[in-house]
C-alpha cells in the first residue's frame, strides 16, 4: 500500500499504478458485452457504407465534398482530448484522488458538450440546405452514422455526469472504482468509433 | 405458498389453459381449411377462425402474464398482494369481455359487429391482431391498468428487486404500446407504421422484459443461484433487447411506403436482435449447471430450459432467416413468416407462461412439486408439443421456400393460388403435426388431475 | 508494489493521436485520392483506434484474448472497407 506521502510524491512524478498483466477487462463485464455489441453495429454500418459507395462512387465523392472537413477534424481532436482527460481521471482515482478524478472527468464532459455543439451546427447546416436521409445514399449513411454516434456521445455524457457526481461525493477510492473504469471504457469506445468514422465519411475518396 | 394472496394466480392460469385449448382447436380448423377449402363453410369462415386463433393466443398469454405476476410479485416483494379482490374482479371482467368478444366474432358478421360497437365513433377495427371491437379494447386497457396498479402498489409496500422492477416495466410498456391500437390513420402507410408499434414493440420489446424477468425468477427458485448474478444478466439482456428491438422495428418498414433508409436501419439492428435471445439461453443453462440445489419440480426446470432454447430458435434463428432486407424482399408475407410466427410465439411466450404455471401451480396447490407420475406426464406433454410445433415450423418453412421459388424467383412465376396447390402436401403434414400438438396439450391438461404421493417442501 | 505507468506516456499517446488527426485532415485538404491515399488514411485510422483501445482503454494490461478481439475487429472492419474501395476503383 502506498502511504499518503508516497502518493503525493508519485503524483508529482506523474506516476500511477497500472493493472497487473493478464487482468480482466477494465470496468463491469456486463458493459463490455454492450461495448462489443455496439462495435458490431458500427462495424456493420461502416462496411455497409463502403460497399454501397463502391456502386455509387461518383455520387459519394460529390456529396462528400459538401461536408465540413474542418468541423469533423476539430471534433476528432475534441474527442481524442476528452479521452485523454478520462485517462487522467482514471489514473487519479487509482491513487484515491477523488477531486482530481472528478475534475478531469468534468473536462471530458465539457469537451463532450463542445462536440455536441459543433455537431448541431453541422446538422443544422445540412437541414437548412434541405438535405435529409432520403436525399441520397451518401447522406443517408452520413446522417444515420453521425446521428447514431451523436446519441452515443450524449449517453456517454450522462454516464460521465453520474460518475462525476458520485466521485465528488467520495463514492470511489483507490481500491473501489469499477464505476469510473466502466464509464471510461464506454467513453473510449465512443472515441475510437469516431476515429474510424471521421476519415471514412469525411475524407477517404 | 408464502403469501395467501398468491392463490389468485390459479384462476388466471386455469383460464389461460382453457383459452389455449380453444386457440389450438381453431388452429386445426384453419389448418384443414387450408387444404379442404369449404370445411365448416359458411359457419366458420377462414378469416373468422384466424381472428379467433390469434386473439385467443394473445388473450391467453395476457391471462398467463397476469396470473404469473400475481404469483411472482408478492413473493419478490415479500408482502401480500395489494388487493386480491381487485385481482379477482379484474379476472372476471376480462374473462367475460374475452368470451363476449369471441362469441361476437363467431355469431355476428364482422361488419355488423363493427357497427354495433361504435366503430364509426373511433375506427380501430379490422387490423390483424387488433380486430377487437372498441369496448373490448377499452376493456383491455382498463384491465391492464388495474393489473399494473395492483402490482405496483404491492411492490411499493414491499421489497423492490430487479426482477419485479423489470417485470413491471415490461407490463407498463405493454399497456402503453397497446394505446397505439386506438390510432388508426386513414393513410395506409401511417396505419401500418403504428400498427407495428403494438405488434413488434410488444413481442420484440416490452414482452421480452416480461419473459426475462419470469425466466430469471423461476431459475433463481429452482437452482438457488445467487440473485446478484441473475440480476446482472437480466439487466444486460434487457438493455440489449431494447437497443436492438426498438430500432429493429425497421424490419417491418421495408416495403410499406416508408423511407428507404429503414432498409438499412431495420436490417442492421434487427440482425442483432438474436443476441439477447442467445444470451438468455446461455444464462439459463449456466444457472442450471451452477445450481446449488436439486429442486423436486423437474418439470419446471425442463420448461425453463425449453423456453430459452425454443425462444432462441423461433425468434433468433427463424427471425434472422428473413430479417435482412434483400432476403425479406423475397420472403415477405410468405409461409416462412408464419413458420417464424408460430415457433417464436410458442417458444418464447407460450413456453414462459407454461414454465410459470409449472412452477407455481403445485405450490398454490400446497406442495413443492407434483407427484412423480404427474411430472412425467407433464414432461411428455412438453416434448409432444415442442417437437410437433417444431415440425409445424419445418413444414411451413418448406412450404415457404417452395412458395418463394415458384411465385417470386422462378423465371416463369406462378400465381399465388396455383402455388398453393403445389404445396398442399406441406399443409397436410402441418395439420398432422397439429393433431400431435393437440394430443400433447390434452396430456398436459390431464397431468393436473393425476394423483399420487406429492413432494413436500424441503 | 504495483507496476507504474507514467501519465507522461498517456500524454505522449495523446500527442501522437493529435498529430495523426492533423495529418489526416491535411491529406483531406490536399484533395488527395486514390489507392495509396485511401490505404494510408485507413491505416492511420486503424492505428489510432488501436492506440485508444490498447493504451487509453488499457487493454494492453488485460488477457490476450481481449486484445485479439479488438485487433481482429480493426483488421476485419478495415480490411473490408479497403476491399470495398478497391472494388470501386475498377
Ligand atoms: C419472441 C419474439 C418474436 C415473436 C413472437 C415474433 C412473431 C412474429 C409474427 C407473428 C410475425 C408476423 C407478423 C404479421 O402478421 O405480419 C413476425 C414477423 C417478422 N418477424 Fe418476428 N417475432 C419475434 C422475434 C423476431 C426476431 C428476433 C426477428 C429478427 C431477428 C424477427 C423478424 C421478423 C421479420 C423480419 C418479420 C416480417 C416477416 C415478413 O416480412 O413477412 N422476429 N414475427
Ligand atoms: C397446433 C396447431 C396449429 C395450427 C394447425 C395452426 C394453424 C394456423 C394457421 C392456418 C394460421 C393462419 C395462417 C395464415 O393466415 O395463412 C395460423 C396463424 C397463426 N398462429 Fe397458428 N396454428 C397452430 C398452433 C399455434 C400455436 C401453438 C401458436 C402460438 C403459440 C400459434 C400462433 C399463430 C400466430 C401468431 C398466427 C399468425 C401468424 C402470422 O400472422 O403470420 N398457432 N395458425
Ligand atoms: Fe418484428
Short mmCIF file of C-alpha atoms in Angstrom, two decimals, chain A residues 13-178:
data_model
loop_
_atom_site.label_atom_id
_atom_site.label_comp_id
_atom_site.label_asym_id
_atom_site.label_seq_id
_atom_site.Cartn_x
_atom_site.Cartn_y
_atom_site.Cartn_z
CA UNK A 13 6.48 12.25 -10.59
CA UNK A 14 3.43 11.73 -12.77
CA UNK A 15 3.43 8.08 -11.85
CA UNK A 16 0.32 5.99 -11.40
CA UNK A 17 -0.14 2.31 -10.74
CA UNK A 18 -1.45 0.24 -13.59
CA UNK A 19 -3.22 -3.08 -13.73
CA UNK A 20 -1.22 -6.26 -13.41
CA UNK A 21 -0.68 -8.20 -16.61
CA UNK A 22 -3.45 -10.54 -17.66
CA UNK A 23 -6.29 -8.95 -15.75
CA UNK A 24 -9.89 -8.88 -16.78
CA UNK A 25 -11.40 -6.08 -18.77
CA UNK A 26 -11.42 -2.69 -17.04
CA UNK A 27 -14.87 -2.00 -15.61
CA UNK A 28 -18.01 -4.03 -15.36
CA UNK A 29 -18.05 -7.06 -17.64
CA UNK A 30 -21.71 -6.53 -18.42
CA UNK A 31 -20.85 -3.22 -20.04
CA UNK A 32 -18.23 -4.90 -22.16
CA UNK A 33 -20.81 -7.16 -23.71
CA UNK A 34 -22.65 -3.99 -24.55
CA UNK A 35 -19.49 -2.39 -25.97
CA UNK A 36 -18.82 -5.38 -28.21
CA UNK A 37 -22.40 -5.31 -29.48
CA UNK A 38 -22.11 -1.60 -30.21
CA UNK A 39 -18.84 -2.15 -32.07
CA UNK A 40 -20.61 -4.77 -34.12
CA UNK A 41 -23.42 -2.38 -35.08
CA UNK A 42 -21.00 0.36 -36.09
CA UNK A 43 -18.73 -2.12 -37.84
CA UNK A 44 -21.60 -3.39 -39.96
CA UNK A 45 -22.66 0.15 -40.80
CA UNK A 46 -19.09 1.18 -41.74
CA UNK A 47 -18.71 -1.79 -44.05
CA UNK A 48 -22.19 -1.25 -45.48
CA UNK A 49 -21.23 2.34 -46.25
CA UNK A 50 -18.08 1.23 -48.04
CA UNK A 51 -19.82 -1.36 -50.18
CA UNK A 52 -22.70 0.92 -51.07
CA UNK A 53 -20.15 3.50 -52.10
CA UNK A 54 -18.41 1.01 -54.37
CA UNK A 55 -21.54 1.04 -56.53
CA UNK A 56 -22.03 4.82 -56.43
CA UNK A 57 -18.53 6.24 -56.39
CA UNK A 58 -19.31 9.48 -58.20
CA UNK A 59 -22.35 10.26 -56.11
CA UNK A 60 -20.46 9.61 -52.88
CA UNK A 61 -17.45 11.65 -53.94
CA UNK A 62 -19.59 14.60 -54.96
CA UNK A 63 -21.74 14.57 -51.83
CA UNK A 64 -18.73 14.11 -49.58
CA UNK A 65 -17.34 17.46 -50.72
CA UNK A 66 -20.32 19.23 -49.13
CA UNK A 67 -19.30 18.08 -45.66
CA UNK A 68 -17.31 20.34 -43.41
CA UNK A 69 -13.97 18.62 -43.01
CA UNK A 70 -12.86 21.31 -40.60
CA UNK A 71 -15.62 20.68 -38.09
CA UNK A 72 -15.07 16.93 -38.47
CA UNK A 73 -11.37 17.33 -37.72
CA UNK A 74 -11.95 19.68 -34.80
CA UNK A 75 -14.43 17.22 -33.37
CA UNK A 76 -11.87 14.44 -33.70
CA UNK A 77 -9.36 16.48 -31.74
CA UNK A 78 -12.03 17.30 -29.17
CA UNK A 79 -12.91 13.65 -28.62
CA UNK A 80 -9.30 12.50 -28.52
CA UNK A 81 -8.52 15.13 -25.94
CA UNK A 82 -11.56 14.25 -23.88
CA UNK A 83 -10.48 10.62 -23.96
CA UNK A 84 -7.09 11.68 -22.70
CA UNK A 85 -8.77 13.58 -19.84
CA UNK A 86 -10.69 10.45 -18.97
CA UNK A 87 -7.43 8.52 -18.82
CA UNK A 88 -6.12 11.07 -16.38
CA UNK A 89 -9.32 10.82 -14.36
CA UNK A 90 -8.94 7.07 -14.03
CA UNK A 91 -5.29 7.50 -13.11
CA UNK A 92 -6.29 9.94 -10.39
CA UNK A 93 -8.88 7.68 -8.79
CA UNK A 94 -6.40 4.82 -8.74
CA UNK A 95 -4.42 6.97 -6.35
CA UNK A 96 -7.58 7.72 -4.42
CA UNK A 97 -7.73 11.33 -5.56
CA UNK A 98 -11.47 11.81 -5.92
CA UNK A 99 -11.41 15.50 -6.54
CA UNK A 100 -8.80 15.38 -9.29
CA UNK A 101 -10.68 12.49 -10.84
CA UNK A 102 -13.90 14.49 -10.88
CA UNK A 103 -12.10 17.50 -12.35
CA UNK A 104 -10.55 15.55 -15.20
CA UNK A 105 -13.87 13.91 -15.98
CA UNK A 106 -15.52 17.30 -15.87
CA UNK A 107 -13.07 18.43 -18.53
CA UNK A 108 -14.01 15.44 -20.65
CA UNK A 109 -17.69 16.14 -20.10
CA UNK A 110 -17.32 19.75 -21.24
CA UNK A 111 -15.43 18.64 -24.34
CA UNK A 112 -18.33 16.29 -25.00
CA UNK A 113 -20.51 19.38 -24.91
CA UNK A 114 -18.25 21.09 -27.45
CA UNK A 115 -18.52 18.06 -29.72
CA UNK A 116 -22.29 18.12 -29.47
CA UNK A 117 -22.48 21.82 -30.22
CA UNK A 118 -20.29 21.59 -33.31
CA UNK A 119 -22.33 18.63 -34.47
CA UNK A 120 -25.59 20.51 -34.02
CA UNK A 121 -24.26 23.38 -36.13
CA UNK A 122 -23.26 20.85 -38.77
CA UNK A 123 -26.66 19.13 -38.74
CA UNK A 124 -28.39 22.47 -38.86
CA UNK A 125 -26.46 23.48 -41.96
CA UNK A 126 -27.46 20.26 -43.69
CA UNK A 127 -31.13 20.52 -42.74
CA UNK A 128 -31.16 24.17 -43.81
CA UNK A 129 -29.89 23.01 -47.20
CA UNK A 130 -32.89 20.66 -47.35
CA UNK A 131 -30.72 17.58 -47.06
CA UNK A 132 -32.30 14.59 -45.38
CA UNK A 133 -31.81 10.84 -45.11
CA UNK A 134 -33.89 10.46 -48.24
CA UNK A 135 -31.74 12.78 -50.37
CA UNK A 136 -29.35 10.07 -51.48
CA UNK A 137 -27.47 7.03 -50.21
CA UNK A 138 -24.47 9.06 -49.10
CA UNK A 139 -26.48 11.42 -46.94
CA UNK A 140 -28.48 8.50 -45.60
CA UNK A 141 -25.27 6.98 -44.26
CA UNK A 142 -23.75 10.27 -43.22
CA UNK A 143 -26.80 11.32 -41.23
CA UNK A 144 -27.52 7.86 -39.79
CA UNK A 145 -23.98 7.19 -38.69
CA UNK A 146 -23.24 10.61 -37.29
CA UNK A 147 -26.62 10.84 -35.59
CA UNK A 148 -26.26 7.40 -34.07
CA UNK A 149 -22.80 8.34 -32.88
CA UNK A 150 -24.15 11.66 -31.58
CA UNK A 151 -26.60 9.75 -29.40
CA UNK A 152 -23.71 7.74 -28.01
CA UNK A 153 -21.84 10.90 -27.10
CA UNK A 154 -24.92 12.11 -25.26
CA UNK A 155 -25.23 8.80 -23.47
CA UNK A 156 -21.53 8.90 -22.60
CA UNK A 157 -22.00 12.37 -21.17
CA UNK A 158 -24.85 11.16 -18.99
CA UNK A 159 -22.64 8.36 -17.72
CA UNK A 160 -19.74 10.75 -17.09
CA UNK A 161 -22.04 13.16 -15.27
CA UNK A 162 -23.27 10.49 -12.91
CA UNK A 163 -19.70 9.37 -12.22
CA UNK A 164 -18.62 12.95 -11.56
CA UNK A 165 -21.42 13.40 -9.05
CA UNK A 166 -20.53 10.17 -7.30
CA UNK A 167 -16.81 10.95 -7.33
CA UNK A 168 -17.46 14.33 -5.75
CA UNK A 169 -19.44 12.58 -3.03
CA UNK A 170 -16.38 10.40 -2.45
CA UNK A 171 -18.04 7.19 -3.61
CA UNK A 172 -14.85 5.87 -5.21
CA UNK A 173 -11.41 5.22 -3.79
CA UNK A 174 -8.10 3.68 -4.78
CA UNK A 175 -9.45 0.16 -4.28
CA UNK A 176 -13.01 0.51 -5.49
CA UNK A 177 -13.52 2.40 -8.70
CA UNK A 178 -15.09 -0.06 -11.12
#
